[in-house]
Amino acid sequence: GAVVSQHPSWVICKSGTSVKIECRSLDFQATTMFWYRQFPKQSLMLMATSNEGSKATYEQGVEKDKFLINHASLTLSTLTVTSAHPEDSSFYICSARGLLVYEQYFGPGTRLTVT
Amino acid sequence: AQTVTQSQPEMSVQEAETVTLSCTYDTSESDYYLFWYKQPPSRQMILVIRQEAYKQQNATENRFSVNFQKAAKSFSLKISDSQLGDAAMYFCAYRSAITGNQFYFGTGTSLTVIP
């Protein structure tokens, strides 16, 4: 099946700094990728939908200036958490839409800890 | 927006026994997809089973089967011959076949398998 990777798997950063998380579709082209946030023992919360070559669509309540999403190619989307604060500490998961409308392939997630 | 409800935050089952996880959803659409995803401690989301709303026949994947009741908007997952490796969070999800890209996730059910 299709594989989606995320890098890094775990990152620790200091408050006020920025951190970038990469999401790659390894063996297929993904025109659409999704970014989710998951708090412990909670469900996935969709943050934004990114389409290759265009601006991301953010869900209500998600600060677009804080969570910068770039989908510059058909295999790579990045999420940059700017001026990170401890409350941004969470598990971030990306997924990529497959060729068929019901296909969604998830990355393994990135654990962000802001100290 | 569509809502997906999982009313059982936690469930437990004896190894080799059968367990059923509940899911209900709310939609005005007639064409959609329903999914069960498994999230083990590794946090990697794994697709367990998919059901197309236009199909009356319940989907089955080895030990996993669903009871899809379209009129009642119910979509339960039955795990037969439970194994220790089935222990995980299970998320029910909905995706429209017509509008948008978004997957709507339920709040999850934590399944414990007792040896």
mmCIF file of N, CA and C in Angstrom, chain A residues 4 32 34 36 38-44 46 49 51 59 91 93 97 101-109 111, chain B residues 6 10 33 35 37 39 41-47 50 52 89 91 95-97 100-103 105-108:
data_model
loop_
_atom_site.group_PDB
_atom_site.id
_atom_site.type_symbol
_atom_site.label_atom_id
_atom_site.label_comp_id
_atom_site.label_asym_id
_atom_site.label_seq_id
_atom_site.Cartn_x
_atom_site.Cartn_y
_atom_site.Cartn_z
ATOM 1 N N VAL A 4 3.240 6.965 3.682
ATOM 2 C CA VAL A 4 3.444 8.372 4.005
ATOM 3 C C VAL A 4 4.421 8.446 5.172
ATOM 4 N N THR A 32 -3.555 16.268 -2.496
ATOM 5 C CA THR A 32 -4.168 16.800 -1.284
ATOM 6 C C THR A 32 -3.580 16.112 -0.059
ATOM 7 N N PHE A 34 -3.511 16.381 4.410
ATOM 8 C CA PHE A 34 -4.232 16.886 5.566
ATOM 9 C C PHE A 34 -3.305 16.917 6.773
ATOM 10 N N TYR A 36 -3.443 17.001 10.943
ATOM 11 C CA TYR A 36 -4.275 16.799 12.125
ATOM 12 C C TYR A 36 -3.447 17.058 13.374
ATOM 13 N N GLN A 38 -3.554 15.885 17.509
ATOM 14 C CA GLN A 38 -4.181 14.938 18.423
ATOM 15 C C GLN A 38 -3.609 15.108 19.818
ATOM 16 N N PHE A 39 -4.488 15.407 20.769
ATOM 17 C CA PHE A 39 -4.091 15.461 22.166
ATOM 18 C C PHE A 39 -4.236 14.065 22.762
ATOM 19 N N PRO A 40 -3.534 13.815 23.874
ATOM 20 C CA PRO A 40 -3.565 12.463 24.456
ATOM 21 C C PRO A 40 -4.981 11.956 24.694
ATOM 22 N N LYS A 41 -5.215 10.755 24.243
ATOM 23 C CA LYS A 41 -6.484 10.050 24.438
ATOM 24 C C LYS A 41 -7.660 10.814 23.833
ATOM 25 N N GLN A 42 -7.396 11.597 22.829
ATOM 26 C CA GLN A 42 -8.463 12.301 22.136
ATOM 27 C C GLN A 42 -8.435 11.962 20.654
ATOM 28 N N SER A 43 -9.429 12.464 19.967
ATOM 29 C CA SER A 43 -9.545 12.165 18.549
ATOM 30 C C SER A 43 -8.641 13.063 17.726
ATOM 31 N N LEU A 44 -8.628 12.817 16.445
ATOM 32 C CA LEU A 44 -7.865 13.657 15.528
ATOM 33 C C LEU A 44 -8.675 14.907 15.206
ATOM 34 N N LEU A 46 -8.833 17.957 12.638
ATOM 35 C CA LEU A 46 -8.299 18.465 11.380
ATOM 36 C C LEU A 46 -7.914 19.923 11.545
ATOM 37 N N THR A 49 -6.278 21.621 5.302
ATOM 38 C CA THR A 49 -6.167 20.811 4.093
ATOM 39 C C THR A 49 -5.262 21.556 3.128
ATOM 40 N N ASN A 51 -3.516 21.707 -0.671
ATOM 41 C CA ASN A 51 -3.523 21.251 -2.052
ATOM 42 C C ASN A 51 -2.256 21.733 -2.734
ATOM 43 N N GLU A 59 -9.049 25.061 9.121
ATOM 44 C CA GLU A 59 -10.297 24.875 9.848
ATOM 45 C C GLU A 59 -10.509 26.056 10.800
ATOM 46 N N PHE A 91 0.593 15.968 19.381
ATOM 47 C CA PHE A 91 0.960 14.983 18.371
ATOM 48 C C PHE A 91 0.357 15.446 17.052
ATOM 49 N N ILE A 93 -0.276 14.771 13.046
ATOM 50 C CA ILE A 93 -0.365 13.682 12.075
ATOM 51 C C ILE A 93 -0.719 14.263 10.716
ATOM 52 N N ARG A 97 -4.217 12.118 0.541
ATOM 53 C CA ARG A 97 -5.328 11.498 -0.176
ATOM 54 C C ARG A 97 -4.779 10.703 -1.347
ATOM 55 N N VAL A 101 -11.287 8.509 -3.995
ATOM 56 C CA VAL A 101 -11.773 9.542 -3.092
ATOM 57 C C VAL A 101 -11.797 9.082 -1.641
ATOM 58 N N TYR A 102 -11.966 7.775 -1.421
ATOM 59 C CA TYR A 102 -12.070 7.320 -0.047
ATOM 60 C C TYR A 102 -10.725 6.912 0.555
ATOM 61 N N GLU A 103 -9.664 7.028 -0.242
ATOM 62 C CA GLU A 103 -8.362 6.628 0.254
ATOM 63 C C GLU A 103 -7.696 7.758 1.014
ATOM 64 N N GLN A 104 -7.183 7.427 2.179
ATOM 65 C CA GLN A 104 -6.405 8.379 2.974
ATOM 66 C C GLN A 104 -5.321 7.596 3.683
ATOM 67 N N TYR A 105 -4.091 7.993 3.454
ATOM 68 C CA TYR A 105 -2.947 7.291 4.016
ATOM 69 C C TYR A 105 -2.285 8.191 5.055
ATOM 70 N N PHE A 106 -2.102 7.638 6.232
ATOM 71 C CA PHE A 106 -1.595 8.423 7.349
ATOM 72 C C PHE A 106 -0.095 8.261 7.540
ATOM 73 N N GLY A 107 0.529 9.363 7.923
ATOM 74 C CA GLY A 107 1.909 9.294 8.373
ATOM 75 C C GLY A 107 1.959 8.784 9.802
ATOM 76 N N PRO A 108 3.147 8.490 10.298
ATOM 77 C CA PRO A 108 3.283 7.930 11.650
ATOM 78 C C PRO A 108 3.178 8.966 12.752
ATOM 79 N N GLY A 109 3.099 10.235 12.382
ATOM 80 C CA GLY A 109 2.936 11.275 13.391
ATOM 81 C C GLY A 109 4.243 11.857 13.892
ATOM 82 N N ARG A 111 5.662 13.906 17.368
ATOM 83 C CA ARG A 111 5.398 14.407 18.716
ATOM 84 C C ARG A 111 6.192 15.682 18.933
ATOM 85 N N GLN B 6 -19.079 8.095 19.088
ATOM 86 C CA GLN B 6 -18.719 6.797 19.664
ATOM 87 C C GLN B 6 -19.016 6.889 21.156
ATOM 88 N N GLU B 10 -14.330 3.377 26.545
ATOM 89 C CA GLU B 10 -13.453 2.240 26.830
ATOM 90 C C GLU B 10 -14.248 0.948 26.740
ATOM 91 N N TYR B 33 -18.905 7.319 2.700
ATOM 92 C CA TYR B 33 -18.091 6.181 3.117
ATOM 93 C C TYR B 33 -17.949 6.207 4.634
ATOM 94 N N PHE B 35 -15.670 4.328 7.885
ATOM 95 C CA PHE B 35 -14.407 3.640 8.129
ATOM 96 C C PHE B 35 -14.262 3.331 9.618
ATOM 97 N N TYR B 37 -10.824 2.936 11.906
ATOM 98 C CA TYR B 37 -9.374 3.012 11.970
ATOM 99 C C TYR B 37 -8.920 2.533 13.341
ATOM 100 N N GLN B 39 -5.715 2.726 16.063
ATOM 101 C CA GLN B 39 -4.498 3.454 16.424
ATOM 102 C C GLN B 39 -3.855 2.759 17.618
ATOM 103 N N PRO B 41 -0.589 1.746 20.241
ATOM 104 C CA PRO B 41 0.290 2.639 21.009
ATOM 105 C C PRO B 41 1.344 3.352 20.164
ATOM 106 N N SER B 42 1.699 2.800 19.025
ATOM 107 C CA SER B 42 2.664 3.475 18.150
ATOM 108 C C SER B 42 2.101 4.764 17.552
ATOM 109 N N ARG B 43 0.798 4.941 17.646
ATOM 110 C CA ARG B 43 0.055 6.114 17.151
ATOM 111 C C ARG B 43 -0.136 6.105 15.623
ATOM 112 N N GLN B 44 0.356 5.091 14.944
ATOM 113 C CA GLN B 44 0.136 4.997 13.498
ATOM 114 C C GLN B 44 -1.312 4.608 13.224
ATOM 115 N N MET B 45 -2.000 5.399 12.442
ATOM 116 C CA MET B 45 -3.386 5.102 12.087
ATOM 117 C C MET B 45 -3.427 4.001 11.033
ATOM 118 N N ILE B 46 -4.226 2.993 11.292
ATOM 119 C CA ILE B 46 -4.320 1.844 10.388
ATOM 120 C C ILE B 46 -5.775 1.647 9.997
ATOM 121 N N LEU B 47 -6.033 1.551 8.711
ATOM 122 C CA LEU B 47 -7.392 1.301 8.248
ATOM 123 C C LEU B 47 -7.773 -0.141 8.551
ATOM 124 N N ARG B 50 -13.651 -0.611 5.568
ATOM 125 C CA ARG B 50 -14.375 0.477 4.909
ATOM 126 C C ARG B 50 -15.724 -0.032 4.416
ATOM 127 N N GLU B 52 -19.003 1.266 1.915
ATOM 128 C CA GLU B 52 -19.635 2.251 1.038
ATOM 129 C C GLU B 52 -21.125 2.267 1.362
ATOM 130 N N MET B 89 -6.716 2.117 20.255
ATOM 131 C CA MET B 89 -7.833 3.039 20.105
ATOM 132 C C MET B 89 -8.469 2.773 18.755
ATOM 133 N N PHE B 91 -11.172 4.324 15.984
ATOM 134 C CA PHE B 91 -11.903 5.512 15.570
ATOM 135 C C PHE B 91 -12.832 5.174 14.414
ATOM 136 N N ARG B 95 -16.810 9.963 5.564
ATOM 137 C CA ARG B 95 -16.377 10.845 4.498
ATOM 138 C C ARG B 95 -17.473 10.917 3.446
ATOM 139 N N SER B 96 -17.823 12.114 3.062
ATOM 140 C CA SER B 96 -18.802 12.290 2.002
ATOM 141 C C SER B 96 -18.238 11.784 0.677
ATOM 142 N N ALA B 97 -19.104 11.221 -0.125
ATOM 143 C CA ALA B 97 -18.693 10.815 -1.467
ATOM 144 C C ALA B 97 -18.941 11.928 -2.469
ATOM 145 N N GLY B 100 -16.405 17.817 -0.633
ATOM 146 C CA GLY B 100 -15.237 18.035 0.192
ATOM 147 C C GLY B 100 -14.319 16.835 0.312
ATOM 148 N N ASN B 101 -13.219 17.079 1.031
ATOM 149 C CA ASN B 101 -12.203 16.057 1.244
ATOM 150 C C ASN B 101 -12.181 15.543 2.666
ATOM 151 N N GLN B 102 -12.900 16.197 3.532
ATOM 152 C CA GLN B 102 -12.693 15.985 4.956
ATOM 153 C C GLN B 102 -13.220 14.652 5.456
ATOM 154 N N PHE B 103 -12.432 14.053 6.332
ATOM 155 C CA PHE B 103 -12.869 12.896 7.091
ATOM 156 C C PHE B 103 -13.307 13.389 8.478
ATOM 157 N N PHE B 105 -14.004 12.305 12.270
ATOM 158 C CA PHE B 105 -13.674 11.210 13.187
ATOM 159 C C PHE B 105 -14.520 11.265 14.452
ATOM 160 N N GLY B 106 -14.826 10.096 14.977
ATOM 161 C CA GLY B 106 -15.442 10.016 16.281
ATOM 162 C C GLY B 106 -14.399 10.211 17.363
ATOM 163 N N THR B 107 -14.837 10.174 18.596
ATOM 164 C CA THR B 107 -13.953 10.449 19.730
ATOM 165 C C THR B 107 -13.116 9.248 20.138
ATOM 166 N N GLY B 108 -13.422 8.101 19.579
ATOM 167 C CA GLY B 108 -12.579 6.942 19.820
ATOM 168 C C GLY B 108 -13.058 6.041 20.938
#
